[in-house]
Short mmCIF file of C-alpha atoms in Angstrom, two decimals:
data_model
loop_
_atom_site.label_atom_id
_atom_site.label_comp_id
_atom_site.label_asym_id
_atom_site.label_seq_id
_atom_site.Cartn_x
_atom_site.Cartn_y
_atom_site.Cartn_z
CA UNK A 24 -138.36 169.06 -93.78
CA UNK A 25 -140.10 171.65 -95.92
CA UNK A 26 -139.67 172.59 -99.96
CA UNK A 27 -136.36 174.77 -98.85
CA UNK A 28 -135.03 171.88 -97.39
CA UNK A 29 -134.52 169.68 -100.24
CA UNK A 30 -131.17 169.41 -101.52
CA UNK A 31 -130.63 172.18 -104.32
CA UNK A 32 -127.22 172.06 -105.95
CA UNK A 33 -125.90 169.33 -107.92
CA UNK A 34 -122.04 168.46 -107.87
CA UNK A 35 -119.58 165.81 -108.04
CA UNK A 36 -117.44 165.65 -104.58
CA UNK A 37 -114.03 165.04 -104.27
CA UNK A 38 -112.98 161.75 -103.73
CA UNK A 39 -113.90 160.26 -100.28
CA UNK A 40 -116.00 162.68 -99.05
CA UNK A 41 -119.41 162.18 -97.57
CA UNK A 42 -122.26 161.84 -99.92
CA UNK A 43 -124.91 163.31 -97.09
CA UNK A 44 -127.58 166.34 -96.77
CA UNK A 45 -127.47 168.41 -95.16
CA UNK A 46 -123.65 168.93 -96.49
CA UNK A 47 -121.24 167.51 -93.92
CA UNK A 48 -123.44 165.95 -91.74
CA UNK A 49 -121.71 162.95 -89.32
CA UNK A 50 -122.74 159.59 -89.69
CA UNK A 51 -122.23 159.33 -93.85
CA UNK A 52 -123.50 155.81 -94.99
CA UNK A 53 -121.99 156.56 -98.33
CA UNK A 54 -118.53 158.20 -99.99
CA UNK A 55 -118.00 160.33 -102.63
CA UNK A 56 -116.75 158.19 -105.80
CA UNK A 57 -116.39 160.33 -108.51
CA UNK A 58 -114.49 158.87 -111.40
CA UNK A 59 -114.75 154.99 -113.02
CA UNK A 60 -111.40 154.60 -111.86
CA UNK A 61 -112.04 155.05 -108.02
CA UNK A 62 -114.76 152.94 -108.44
CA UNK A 63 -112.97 149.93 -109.54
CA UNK A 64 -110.03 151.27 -107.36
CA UNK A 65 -112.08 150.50 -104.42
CA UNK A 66 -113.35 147.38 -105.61
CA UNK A 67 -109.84 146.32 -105.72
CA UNK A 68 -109.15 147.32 -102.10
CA UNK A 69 -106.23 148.75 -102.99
CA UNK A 70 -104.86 150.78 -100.14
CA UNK A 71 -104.73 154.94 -101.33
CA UNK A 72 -108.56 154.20 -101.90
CA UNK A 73 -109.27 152.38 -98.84
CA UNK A 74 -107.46 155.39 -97.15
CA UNK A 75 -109.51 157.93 -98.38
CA UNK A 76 -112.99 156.21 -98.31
CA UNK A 77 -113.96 156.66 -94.54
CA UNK A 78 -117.82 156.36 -94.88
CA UNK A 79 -119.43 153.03 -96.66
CA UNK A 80 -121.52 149.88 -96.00
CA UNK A 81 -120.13 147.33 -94.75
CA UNK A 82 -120.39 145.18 -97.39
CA UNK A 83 -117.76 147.36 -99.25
CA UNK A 84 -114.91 147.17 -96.44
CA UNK A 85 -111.93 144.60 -96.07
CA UNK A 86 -112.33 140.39 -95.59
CA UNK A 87 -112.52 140.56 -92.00
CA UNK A 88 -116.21 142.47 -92.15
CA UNK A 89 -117.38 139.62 -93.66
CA UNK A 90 -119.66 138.19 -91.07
CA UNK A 91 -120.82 141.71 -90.57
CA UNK A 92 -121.11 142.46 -94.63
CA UNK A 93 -123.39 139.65 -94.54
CA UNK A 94 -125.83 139.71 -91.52
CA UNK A 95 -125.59 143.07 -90.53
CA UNK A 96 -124.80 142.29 -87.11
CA UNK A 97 -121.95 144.56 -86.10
CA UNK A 98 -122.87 148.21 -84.07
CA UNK A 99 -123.68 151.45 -86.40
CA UNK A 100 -121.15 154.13 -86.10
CA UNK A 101 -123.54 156.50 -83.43
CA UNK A 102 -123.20 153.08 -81.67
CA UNK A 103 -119.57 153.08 -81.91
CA UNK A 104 -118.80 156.73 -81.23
CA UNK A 105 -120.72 156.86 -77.98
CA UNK A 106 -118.99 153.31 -77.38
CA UNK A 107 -115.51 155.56 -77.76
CA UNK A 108 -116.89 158.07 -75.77
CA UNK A 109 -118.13 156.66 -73.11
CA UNK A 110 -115.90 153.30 -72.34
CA UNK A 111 -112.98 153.57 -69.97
CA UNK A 112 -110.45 151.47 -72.31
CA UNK A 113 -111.23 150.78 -75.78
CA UNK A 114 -108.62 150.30 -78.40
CA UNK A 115 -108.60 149.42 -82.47
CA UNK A 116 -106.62 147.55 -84.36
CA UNK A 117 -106.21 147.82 -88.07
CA UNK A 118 -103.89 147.66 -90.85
CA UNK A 119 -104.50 151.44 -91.78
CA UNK A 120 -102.88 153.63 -89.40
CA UNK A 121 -105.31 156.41 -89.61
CA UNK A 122 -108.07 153.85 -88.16
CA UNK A 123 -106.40 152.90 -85.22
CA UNK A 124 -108.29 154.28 -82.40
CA UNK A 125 -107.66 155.22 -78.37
CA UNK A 126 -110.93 155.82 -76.02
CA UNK A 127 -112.26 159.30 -75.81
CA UNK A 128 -112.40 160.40 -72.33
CA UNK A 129 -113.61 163.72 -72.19
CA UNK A 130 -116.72 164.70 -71.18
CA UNK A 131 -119.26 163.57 -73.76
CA UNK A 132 -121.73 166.07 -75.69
CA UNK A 133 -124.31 163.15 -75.11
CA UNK A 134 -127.19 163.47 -73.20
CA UNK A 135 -127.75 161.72 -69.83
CA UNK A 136 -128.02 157.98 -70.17
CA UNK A 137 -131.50 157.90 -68.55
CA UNK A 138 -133.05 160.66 -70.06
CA UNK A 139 -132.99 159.11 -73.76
CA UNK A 140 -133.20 155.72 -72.62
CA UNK A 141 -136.14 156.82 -71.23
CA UNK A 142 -137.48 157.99 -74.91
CA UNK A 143 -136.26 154.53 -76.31
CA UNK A 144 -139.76 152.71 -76.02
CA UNK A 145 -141.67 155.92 -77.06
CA UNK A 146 -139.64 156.53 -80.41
CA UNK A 147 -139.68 152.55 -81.00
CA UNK A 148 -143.50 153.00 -81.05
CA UNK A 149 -143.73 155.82 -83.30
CA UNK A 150 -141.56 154.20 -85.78
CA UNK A 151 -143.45 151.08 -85.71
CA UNK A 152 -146.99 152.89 -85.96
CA UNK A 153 -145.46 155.04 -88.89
CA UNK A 154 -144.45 151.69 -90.78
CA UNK A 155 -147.53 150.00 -89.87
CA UNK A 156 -149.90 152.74 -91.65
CA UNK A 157 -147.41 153.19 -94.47
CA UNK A 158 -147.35 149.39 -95.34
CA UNK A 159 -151.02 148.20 -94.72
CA UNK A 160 -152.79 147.19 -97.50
CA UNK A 161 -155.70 149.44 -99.32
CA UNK A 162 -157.45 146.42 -99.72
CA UNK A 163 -160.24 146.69 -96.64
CA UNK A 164 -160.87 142.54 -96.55
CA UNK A 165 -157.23 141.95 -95.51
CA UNK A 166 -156.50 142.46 -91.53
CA UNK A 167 -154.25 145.88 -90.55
CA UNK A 168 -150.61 145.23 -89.95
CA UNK A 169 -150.15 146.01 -85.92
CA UNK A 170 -147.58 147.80 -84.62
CA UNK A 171 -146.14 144.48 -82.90
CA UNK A 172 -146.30 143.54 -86.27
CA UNK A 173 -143.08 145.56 -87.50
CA UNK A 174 -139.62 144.25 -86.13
CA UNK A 175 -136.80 146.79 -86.44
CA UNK A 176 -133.43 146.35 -87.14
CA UNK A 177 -130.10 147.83 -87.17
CA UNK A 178 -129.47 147.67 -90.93
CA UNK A 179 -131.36 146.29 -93.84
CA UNK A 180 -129.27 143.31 -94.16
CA UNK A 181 -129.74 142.30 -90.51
CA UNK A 182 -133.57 142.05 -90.86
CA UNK A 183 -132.80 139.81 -93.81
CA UNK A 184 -130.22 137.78 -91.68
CA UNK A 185 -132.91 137.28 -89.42
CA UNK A 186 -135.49 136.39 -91.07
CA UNK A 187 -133.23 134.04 -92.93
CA UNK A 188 -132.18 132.35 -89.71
CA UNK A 189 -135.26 132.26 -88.24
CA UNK A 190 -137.11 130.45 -91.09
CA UNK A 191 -134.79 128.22 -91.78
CA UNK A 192 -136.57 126.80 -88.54
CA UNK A 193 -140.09 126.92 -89.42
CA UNK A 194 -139.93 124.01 -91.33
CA UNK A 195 -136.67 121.93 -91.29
CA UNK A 196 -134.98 121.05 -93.46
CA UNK A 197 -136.05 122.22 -96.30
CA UNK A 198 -134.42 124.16 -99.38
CA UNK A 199 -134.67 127.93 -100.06
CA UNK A 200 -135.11 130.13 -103.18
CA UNK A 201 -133.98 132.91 -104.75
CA UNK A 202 -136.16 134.16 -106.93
CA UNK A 203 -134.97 136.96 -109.58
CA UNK A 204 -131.35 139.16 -109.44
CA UNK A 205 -131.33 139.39 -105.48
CA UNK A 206 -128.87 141.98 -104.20
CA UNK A 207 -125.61 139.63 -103.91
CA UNK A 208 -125.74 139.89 -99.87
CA UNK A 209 -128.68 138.71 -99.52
CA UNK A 210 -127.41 135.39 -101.63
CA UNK A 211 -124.98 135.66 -99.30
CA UNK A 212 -127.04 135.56 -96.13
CA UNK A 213 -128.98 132.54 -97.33
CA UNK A 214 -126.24 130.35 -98.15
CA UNK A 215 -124.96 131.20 -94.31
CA UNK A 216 -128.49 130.22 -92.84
CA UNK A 217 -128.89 126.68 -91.84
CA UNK A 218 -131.28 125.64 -95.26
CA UNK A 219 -130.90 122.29 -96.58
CA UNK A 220 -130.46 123.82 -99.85
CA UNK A 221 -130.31 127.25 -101.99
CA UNK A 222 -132.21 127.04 -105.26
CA UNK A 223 -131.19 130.10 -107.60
CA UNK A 224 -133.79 131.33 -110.15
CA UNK A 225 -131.75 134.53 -111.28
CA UNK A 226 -133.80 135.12 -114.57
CA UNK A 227 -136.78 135.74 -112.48
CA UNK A 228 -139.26 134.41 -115.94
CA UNK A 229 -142.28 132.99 -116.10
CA UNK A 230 -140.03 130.00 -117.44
CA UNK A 231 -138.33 129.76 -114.71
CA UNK A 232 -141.51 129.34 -112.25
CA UNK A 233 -142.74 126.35 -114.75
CA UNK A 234 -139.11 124.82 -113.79
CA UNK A 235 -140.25 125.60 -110.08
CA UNK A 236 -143.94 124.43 -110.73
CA UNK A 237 -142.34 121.14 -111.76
CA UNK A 238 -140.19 120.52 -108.87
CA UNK A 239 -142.37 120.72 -106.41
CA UNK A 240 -145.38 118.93 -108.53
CA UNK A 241 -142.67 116.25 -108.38
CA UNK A 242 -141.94 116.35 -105.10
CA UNK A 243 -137.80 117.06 -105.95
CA UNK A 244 -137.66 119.14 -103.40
CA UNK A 245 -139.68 120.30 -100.12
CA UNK A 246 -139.47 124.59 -100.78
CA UNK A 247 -139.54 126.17 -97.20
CA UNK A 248 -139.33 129.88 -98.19
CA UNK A 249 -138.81 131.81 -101.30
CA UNK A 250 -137.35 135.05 -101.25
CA UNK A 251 -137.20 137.75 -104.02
CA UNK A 252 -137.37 141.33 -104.64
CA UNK A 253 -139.99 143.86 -105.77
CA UNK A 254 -138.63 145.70 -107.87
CA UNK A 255 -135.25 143.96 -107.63
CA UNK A 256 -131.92 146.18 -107.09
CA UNK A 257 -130.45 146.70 -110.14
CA UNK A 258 -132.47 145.48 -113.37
CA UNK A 259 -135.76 147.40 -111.34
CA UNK A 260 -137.79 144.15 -112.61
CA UNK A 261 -140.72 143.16 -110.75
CA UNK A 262 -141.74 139.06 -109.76
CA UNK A 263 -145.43 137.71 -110.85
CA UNK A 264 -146.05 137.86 -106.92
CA UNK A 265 -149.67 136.70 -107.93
CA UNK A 266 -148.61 133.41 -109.19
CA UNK A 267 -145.90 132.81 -106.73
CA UNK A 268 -148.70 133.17 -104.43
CA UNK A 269 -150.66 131.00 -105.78
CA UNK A 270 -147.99 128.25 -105.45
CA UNK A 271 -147.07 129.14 -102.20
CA UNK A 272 -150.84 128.33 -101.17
CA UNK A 273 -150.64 124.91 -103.08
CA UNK A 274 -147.30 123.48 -102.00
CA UNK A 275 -147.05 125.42 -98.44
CA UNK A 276 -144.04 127.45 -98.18
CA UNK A 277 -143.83 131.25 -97.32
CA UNK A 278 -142.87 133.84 -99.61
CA UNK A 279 -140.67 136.90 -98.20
CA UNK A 280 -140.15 140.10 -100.51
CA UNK A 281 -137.83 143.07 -99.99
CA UNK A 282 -139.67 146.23 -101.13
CA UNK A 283 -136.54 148.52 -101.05
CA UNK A 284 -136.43 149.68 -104.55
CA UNK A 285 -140.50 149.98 -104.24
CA UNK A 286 -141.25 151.22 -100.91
CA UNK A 287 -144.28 151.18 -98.87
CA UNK A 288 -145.79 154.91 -100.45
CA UNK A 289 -145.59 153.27 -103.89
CA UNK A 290 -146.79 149.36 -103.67
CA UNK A 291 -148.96 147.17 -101.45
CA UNK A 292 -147.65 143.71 -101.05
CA UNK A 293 -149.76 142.36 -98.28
CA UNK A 294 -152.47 140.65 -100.03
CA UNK A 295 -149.30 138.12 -101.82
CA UNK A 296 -146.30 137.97 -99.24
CA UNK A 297 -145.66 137.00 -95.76
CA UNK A 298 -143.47 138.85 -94.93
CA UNK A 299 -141.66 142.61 -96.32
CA UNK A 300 -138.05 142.97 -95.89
CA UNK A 301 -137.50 146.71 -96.06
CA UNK A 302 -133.84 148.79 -95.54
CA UNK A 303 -134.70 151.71 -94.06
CA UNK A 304 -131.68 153.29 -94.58
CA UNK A 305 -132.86 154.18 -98.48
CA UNK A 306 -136.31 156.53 -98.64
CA UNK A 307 -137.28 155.89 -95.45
CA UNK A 308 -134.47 158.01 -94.11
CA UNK A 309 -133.52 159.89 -97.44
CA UNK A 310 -130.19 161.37 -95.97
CA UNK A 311 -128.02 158.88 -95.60
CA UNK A 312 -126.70 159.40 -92.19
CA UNK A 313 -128.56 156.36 -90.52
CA UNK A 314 -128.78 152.56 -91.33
CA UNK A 315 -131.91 151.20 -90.43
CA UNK A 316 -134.30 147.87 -91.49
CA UNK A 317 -137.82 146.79 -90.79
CA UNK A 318 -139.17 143.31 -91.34
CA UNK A 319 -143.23 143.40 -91.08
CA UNK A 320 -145.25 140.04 -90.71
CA UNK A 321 -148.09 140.23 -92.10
CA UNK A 322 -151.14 138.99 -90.11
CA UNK A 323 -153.23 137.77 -93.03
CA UNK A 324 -150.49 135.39 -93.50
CA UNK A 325 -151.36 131.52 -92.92
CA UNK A 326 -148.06 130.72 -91.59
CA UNK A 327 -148.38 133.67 -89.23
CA UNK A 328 -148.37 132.15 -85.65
CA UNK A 329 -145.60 129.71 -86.82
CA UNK A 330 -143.33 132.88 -88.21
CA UNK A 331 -144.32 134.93 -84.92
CA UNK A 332 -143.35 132.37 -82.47
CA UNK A 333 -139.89 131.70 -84.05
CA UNK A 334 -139.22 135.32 -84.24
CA UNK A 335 -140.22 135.66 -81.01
CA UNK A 336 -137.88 133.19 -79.76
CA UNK A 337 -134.90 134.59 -81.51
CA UNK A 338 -135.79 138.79 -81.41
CA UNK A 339 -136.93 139.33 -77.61
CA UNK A 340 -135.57 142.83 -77.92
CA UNK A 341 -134.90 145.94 -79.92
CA UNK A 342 -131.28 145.27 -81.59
CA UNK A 343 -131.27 149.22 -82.78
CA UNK A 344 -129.23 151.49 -81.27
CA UNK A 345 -131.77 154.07 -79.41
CA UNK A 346 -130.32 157.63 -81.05
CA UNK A 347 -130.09 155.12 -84.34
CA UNK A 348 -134.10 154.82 -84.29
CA UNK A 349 -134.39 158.92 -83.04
CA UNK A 350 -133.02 159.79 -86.50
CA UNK A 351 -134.67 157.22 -88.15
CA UNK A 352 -138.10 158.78 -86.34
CA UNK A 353 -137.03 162.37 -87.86
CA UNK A 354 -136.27 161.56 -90.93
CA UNK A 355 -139.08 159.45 -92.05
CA UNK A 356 -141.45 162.17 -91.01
CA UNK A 357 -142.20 163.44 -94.85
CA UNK A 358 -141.80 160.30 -96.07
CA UNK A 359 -144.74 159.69 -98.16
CA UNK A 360 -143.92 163.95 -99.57
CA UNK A 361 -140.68 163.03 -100.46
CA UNK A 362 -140.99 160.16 -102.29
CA UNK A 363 -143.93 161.29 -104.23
CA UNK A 364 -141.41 163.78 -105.41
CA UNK A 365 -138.65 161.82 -106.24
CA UNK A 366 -141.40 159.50 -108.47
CA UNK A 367 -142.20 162.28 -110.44
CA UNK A 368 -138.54 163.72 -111.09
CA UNK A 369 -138.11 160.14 -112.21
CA UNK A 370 -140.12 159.66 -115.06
CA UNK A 371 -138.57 163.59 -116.01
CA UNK A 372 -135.29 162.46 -115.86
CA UNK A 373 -135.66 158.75 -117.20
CA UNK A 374 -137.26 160.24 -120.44
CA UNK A 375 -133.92 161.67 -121.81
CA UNK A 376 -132.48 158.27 -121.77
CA UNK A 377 -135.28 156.35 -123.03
CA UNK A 378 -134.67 156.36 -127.18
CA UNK A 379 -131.13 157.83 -126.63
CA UNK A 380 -129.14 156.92 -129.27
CA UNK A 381 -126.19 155.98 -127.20
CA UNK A 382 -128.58 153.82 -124.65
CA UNK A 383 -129.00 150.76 -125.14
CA UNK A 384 -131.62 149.67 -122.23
CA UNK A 385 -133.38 151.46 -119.32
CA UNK A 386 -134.56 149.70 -116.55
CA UNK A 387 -137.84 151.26 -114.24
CA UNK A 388 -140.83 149.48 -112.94
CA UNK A 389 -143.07 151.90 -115.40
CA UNK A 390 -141.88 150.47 -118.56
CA UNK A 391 -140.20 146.62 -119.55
CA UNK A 392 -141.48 143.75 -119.49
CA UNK A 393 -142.86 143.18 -116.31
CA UNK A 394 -144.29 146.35 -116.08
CA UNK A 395 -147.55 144.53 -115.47
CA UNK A 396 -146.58 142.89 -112.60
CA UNK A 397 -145.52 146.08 -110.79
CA UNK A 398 -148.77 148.14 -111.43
CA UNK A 399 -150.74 145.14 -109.76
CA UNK A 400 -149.39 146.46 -106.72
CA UNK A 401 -149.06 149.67 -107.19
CA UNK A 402 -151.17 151.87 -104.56
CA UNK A 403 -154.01 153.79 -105.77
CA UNK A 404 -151.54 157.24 -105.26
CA UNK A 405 -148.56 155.06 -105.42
CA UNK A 406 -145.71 155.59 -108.33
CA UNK A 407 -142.64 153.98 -109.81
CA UNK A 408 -139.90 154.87 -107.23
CA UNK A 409 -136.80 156.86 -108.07
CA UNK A 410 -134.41 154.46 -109.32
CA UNK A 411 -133.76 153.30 -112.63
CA UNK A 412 -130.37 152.01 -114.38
CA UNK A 413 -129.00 152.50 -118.10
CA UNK A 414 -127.17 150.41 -120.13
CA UNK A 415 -125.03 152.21 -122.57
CA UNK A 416 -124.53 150.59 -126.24
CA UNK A 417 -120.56 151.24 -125.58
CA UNK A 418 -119.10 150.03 -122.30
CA UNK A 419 -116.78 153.36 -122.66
CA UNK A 420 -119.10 155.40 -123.17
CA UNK A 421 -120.66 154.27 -119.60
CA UNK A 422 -117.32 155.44 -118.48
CA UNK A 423 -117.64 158.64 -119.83
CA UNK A 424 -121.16 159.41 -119.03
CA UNK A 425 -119.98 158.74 -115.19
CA UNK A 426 -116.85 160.56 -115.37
CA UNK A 427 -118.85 163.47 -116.42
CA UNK A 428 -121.79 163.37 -114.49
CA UNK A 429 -121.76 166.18 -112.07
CA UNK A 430 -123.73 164.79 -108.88
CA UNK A 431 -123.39 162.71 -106.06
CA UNK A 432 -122.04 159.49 -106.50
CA UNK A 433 -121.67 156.44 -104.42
CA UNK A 434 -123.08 153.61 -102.93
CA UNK A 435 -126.65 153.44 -101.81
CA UNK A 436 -129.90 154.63 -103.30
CA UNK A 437 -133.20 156.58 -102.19
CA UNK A 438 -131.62 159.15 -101.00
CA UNK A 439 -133.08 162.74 -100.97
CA UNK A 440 -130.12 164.28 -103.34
CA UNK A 441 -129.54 162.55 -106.71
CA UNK A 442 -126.89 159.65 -106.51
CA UNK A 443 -124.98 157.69 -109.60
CA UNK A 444 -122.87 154.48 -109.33
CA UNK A 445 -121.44 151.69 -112.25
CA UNK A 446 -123.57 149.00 -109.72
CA UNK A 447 -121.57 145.78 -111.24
CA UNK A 448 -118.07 147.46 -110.78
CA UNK A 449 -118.69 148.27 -107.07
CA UNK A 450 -120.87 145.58 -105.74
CA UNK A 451 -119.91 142.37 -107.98
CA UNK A 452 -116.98 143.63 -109.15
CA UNK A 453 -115.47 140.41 -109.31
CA UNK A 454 -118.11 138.41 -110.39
CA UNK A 455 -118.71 140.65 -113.74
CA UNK A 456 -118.77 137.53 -116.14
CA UNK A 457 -121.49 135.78 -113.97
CA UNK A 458 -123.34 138.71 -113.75
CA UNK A 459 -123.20 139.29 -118.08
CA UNK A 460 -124.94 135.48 -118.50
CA UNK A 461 -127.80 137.19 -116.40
CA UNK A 462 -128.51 140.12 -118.07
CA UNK A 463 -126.64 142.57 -116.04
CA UNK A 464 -124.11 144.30 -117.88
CA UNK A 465 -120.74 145.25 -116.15
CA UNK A 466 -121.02 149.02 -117.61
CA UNK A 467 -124.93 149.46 -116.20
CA UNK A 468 -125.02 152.46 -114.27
CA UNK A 469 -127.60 152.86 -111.28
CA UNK A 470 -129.30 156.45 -110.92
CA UNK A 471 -131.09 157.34 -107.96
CA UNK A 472 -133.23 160.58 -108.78
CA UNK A 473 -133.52 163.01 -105.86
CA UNK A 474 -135.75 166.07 -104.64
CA UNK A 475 -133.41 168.88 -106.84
CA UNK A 476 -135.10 170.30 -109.10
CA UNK A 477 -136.06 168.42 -111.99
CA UNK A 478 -134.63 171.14 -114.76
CA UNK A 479 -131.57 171.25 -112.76
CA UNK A 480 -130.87 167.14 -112.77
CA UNK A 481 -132.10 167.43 -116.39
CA UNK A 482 -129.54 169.88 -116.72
CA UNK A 483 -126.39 167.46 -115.05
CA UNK A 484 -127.64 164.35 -117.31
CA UNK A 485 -127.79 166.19 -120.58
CA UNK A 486 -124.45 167.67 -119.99
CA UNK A 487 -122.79 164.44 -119.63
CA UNK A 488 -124.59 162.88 -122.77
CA UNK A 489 -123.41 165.46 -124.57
CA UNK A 490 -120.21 164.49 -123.34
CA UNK A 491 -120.91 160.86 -124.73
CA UNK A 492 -121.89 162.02 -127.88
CA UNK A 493 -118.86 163.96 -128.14
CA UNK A 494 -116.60 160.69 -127.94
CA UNK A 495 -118.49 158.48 -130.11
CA UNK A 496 -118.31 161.30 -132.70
CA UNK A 497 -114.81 161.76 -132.51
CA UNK A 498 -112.32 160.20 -134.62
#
């Protein structure tokens, strides 16, 4: 993808349809949501919405995805379709008419089995080299991450499911923590996996690691693994990796960080985790039309042979679907372009929220309190990523900035065309007091800055905080 590829207008879609680029592209891991009201429609399941929404996670579909909500585990939809196409009798069942399915039997557009089974093992490679020199460190004492190094999966969530499952059996039975605001799923995941015990640090303070410090100086508890985020999904706050380190050294457990929100153009982790949780669905990709995740073990690790020989024993082969990991291959190509772009419309766009009179808060990695902690691993050409979220001083005037806000929006983030969604309504919508105690609002709205032209997205946010301005004005 060149400079006339990027995405170039900016517009709200209607209701349901595919929030993708190139425009109408199959495969949509995100729907159009363009009002407050279909927001917390969907939320609510209720059935006109449900209807209309045809492309989402999973983790945004009825009770019976569950299981698949939280691990991942269930085929993508290139999976599926080529299932449809391909399988003599295959039926659905649902409670929406318009998703019941028959088998396809015509003659499918696919190409010959063989021929891109036969590409499987080289595109696996490339994708695995690609990650491995994205994500080794640019500190020259520390080993180079190996391509056998990087495990692929076929969502984000899956590679934390597994990781989740597998440590649980590196040293049994021991408790877990959550370190920081961890995307709700991923609490989810852990509380499934077979650990004595979750331990929930949501603040993610220096306070907070004393109360940790103290635990295990006590010997309350025997930690096994700690996992966190850097920068974490939401309030974009970054963990003092360097002291978690440092415990994880003097009381033996491993640390695990998902680097999402960061990504590996922006920060080096190596030299303080064990392993990086990545979804490679966000920047990676960039046009949401693939789900994808990578978990990378890092050889400098001392728990490394332990780690390799359980995931070994539990991933013998690649769980992504093979024309899955072909677009994941052509997507990522301009990876390190892209999101050096996106970092710099960023801090363009971020600066006409930052002193807004109607904003309360604005949450990046380049400013806040731990601000520190993210530029210790930041990469020498690395920046700040391309999500941030504001927190309006008037929860309706959140509803009126969205309302009014003429892009993309949906679910997901890192995508290559600029994306908006009220994060607390959609993801936790009903755990919005809970979330409050913790310092996420339930009016915080998460912006995901993309390749447009920074004038232009300028352009959309101004318009819709003038609409804000309008209604706190008025009588």
């Amino acid at each position: 993808m060149d400079h006339s590829d990027y995405p170039k207008s900016l517009t709200a879609l209607p209701l349901g349809k595919a929030n993708v680029f190139p425009e109408d592209a199959p495969h949509a891991v995100s729907s159009s949501l363009p009002t407050w009201e279909s927001v917390v429609a969907l939320a609510e399941k209720e059935e006109v919405y449900l209807e209309t929404v045809e492309y989402s996670y999973p983790s945004l579909m009825k009770h019976a995805m569950g299981f698949w909500m939280d691990t991942g585990a269930g085929i993508t939809t290139r999976h599926a379709q080529y299932c449809l196409q391909k399988f003599d009798c295959l039926s659905s069942e649902s409670s929406v008419e318009k998703f019941r399915t028959t088998a396809e039997v015509e003659v499918s557009n696919y190409p010959v089995t063989e021929k891109w089974l036969e590409e499987t093992p080289k595109t696996l490679r490339i994708l695995q080299s690609r990650i491995t020199q994205l994500a080794t460190s640019e500190r020259n004492h520390l080993k180079p991450v190996k391509p056998e190094d990087v495990l692929l999966f076929p969502t984000g969530m899956n590679a934390i499911f597994i990781a989740s499952e597998a440590l649980a059996d590196v040293y049994p039975p021991r408790a877990v923590v959550a370190y920081g605001w961890i995307y709700p799923e991923t609490i989810n995941v852990l509380r499934r996996s077979p650990w004595k015990k979750l331990i929930s640090f949501k603040w993610g303070s220096e306070a907070e690691l004393d109360e940790l410090e103290e635990i295990l100086e006590a010997r309350q508890e025997q930690i096994s693994t700690i996992f966190c985020e850097l920068p974490s999904n939401i309030k974009l706050a970054s963990p003092n990796l360097e002291r978690i380190r440092y415990m994880a050294d003097k009381y033996n457990f491993i640390v695990v960080c998902d680097e999402t929100a960061g990504n590996f153009v922006n920060i080096d982790l190596l030299p303080y985790v064990d392993i990086i949780l990545t979804s490679l669905t966000k920047m990676f990709s960039g046009t949401s039309n693939v789900t994808g995740g990578s978990m990378i073990l890092n050889p400098n690790s001392c728990h490394y042979e332990s780690i390799r020989y359980n995931f070994k024993a539990q991933y013998k082969n690649v769980c992504c679907f093979p024309m899955d990991m072909a677009v994941l291959e052509r997507n990522s190509v301009n990876m390190v372009e892209r999101v050096q772009k996106a970092n710099a419309n960023a801090l363009i766009v971020i600066d006409l929220f930052d002193g807004h009179p109607s904003v309360a808060q604005v949450n990046h990695p380049s400013r806040g309190p731990t601000f520190e902690c993210y530029e210790r691993h930041r990469r020498k050409n690395g920046g700040y990523g391309n999500v941030f979220s504001v927190v309006f001083r008037n929860p309706e005037s959140a509803k009126v900035f969205y309302d009014n806000l003429d892009v993309f929006k949906g679910s997901s983030f890192g995508t290559d065309f600029t994306l908006a969604i009220p994060f607390v309504q959609l993801a936790v919508y009903w755990m919005q007091e809970k979330c409050e105690k913790y310092g996420v609002p339930r009016h915080i709205i998460r912006i995901s800055v993309g390749l447009e032209d920074p004038d232009d997205i300028c352009c959309k946010m101004k318009e819709a905080l003038r609409e804000v301005e309008i209604f706190e004005t008025s009588p």
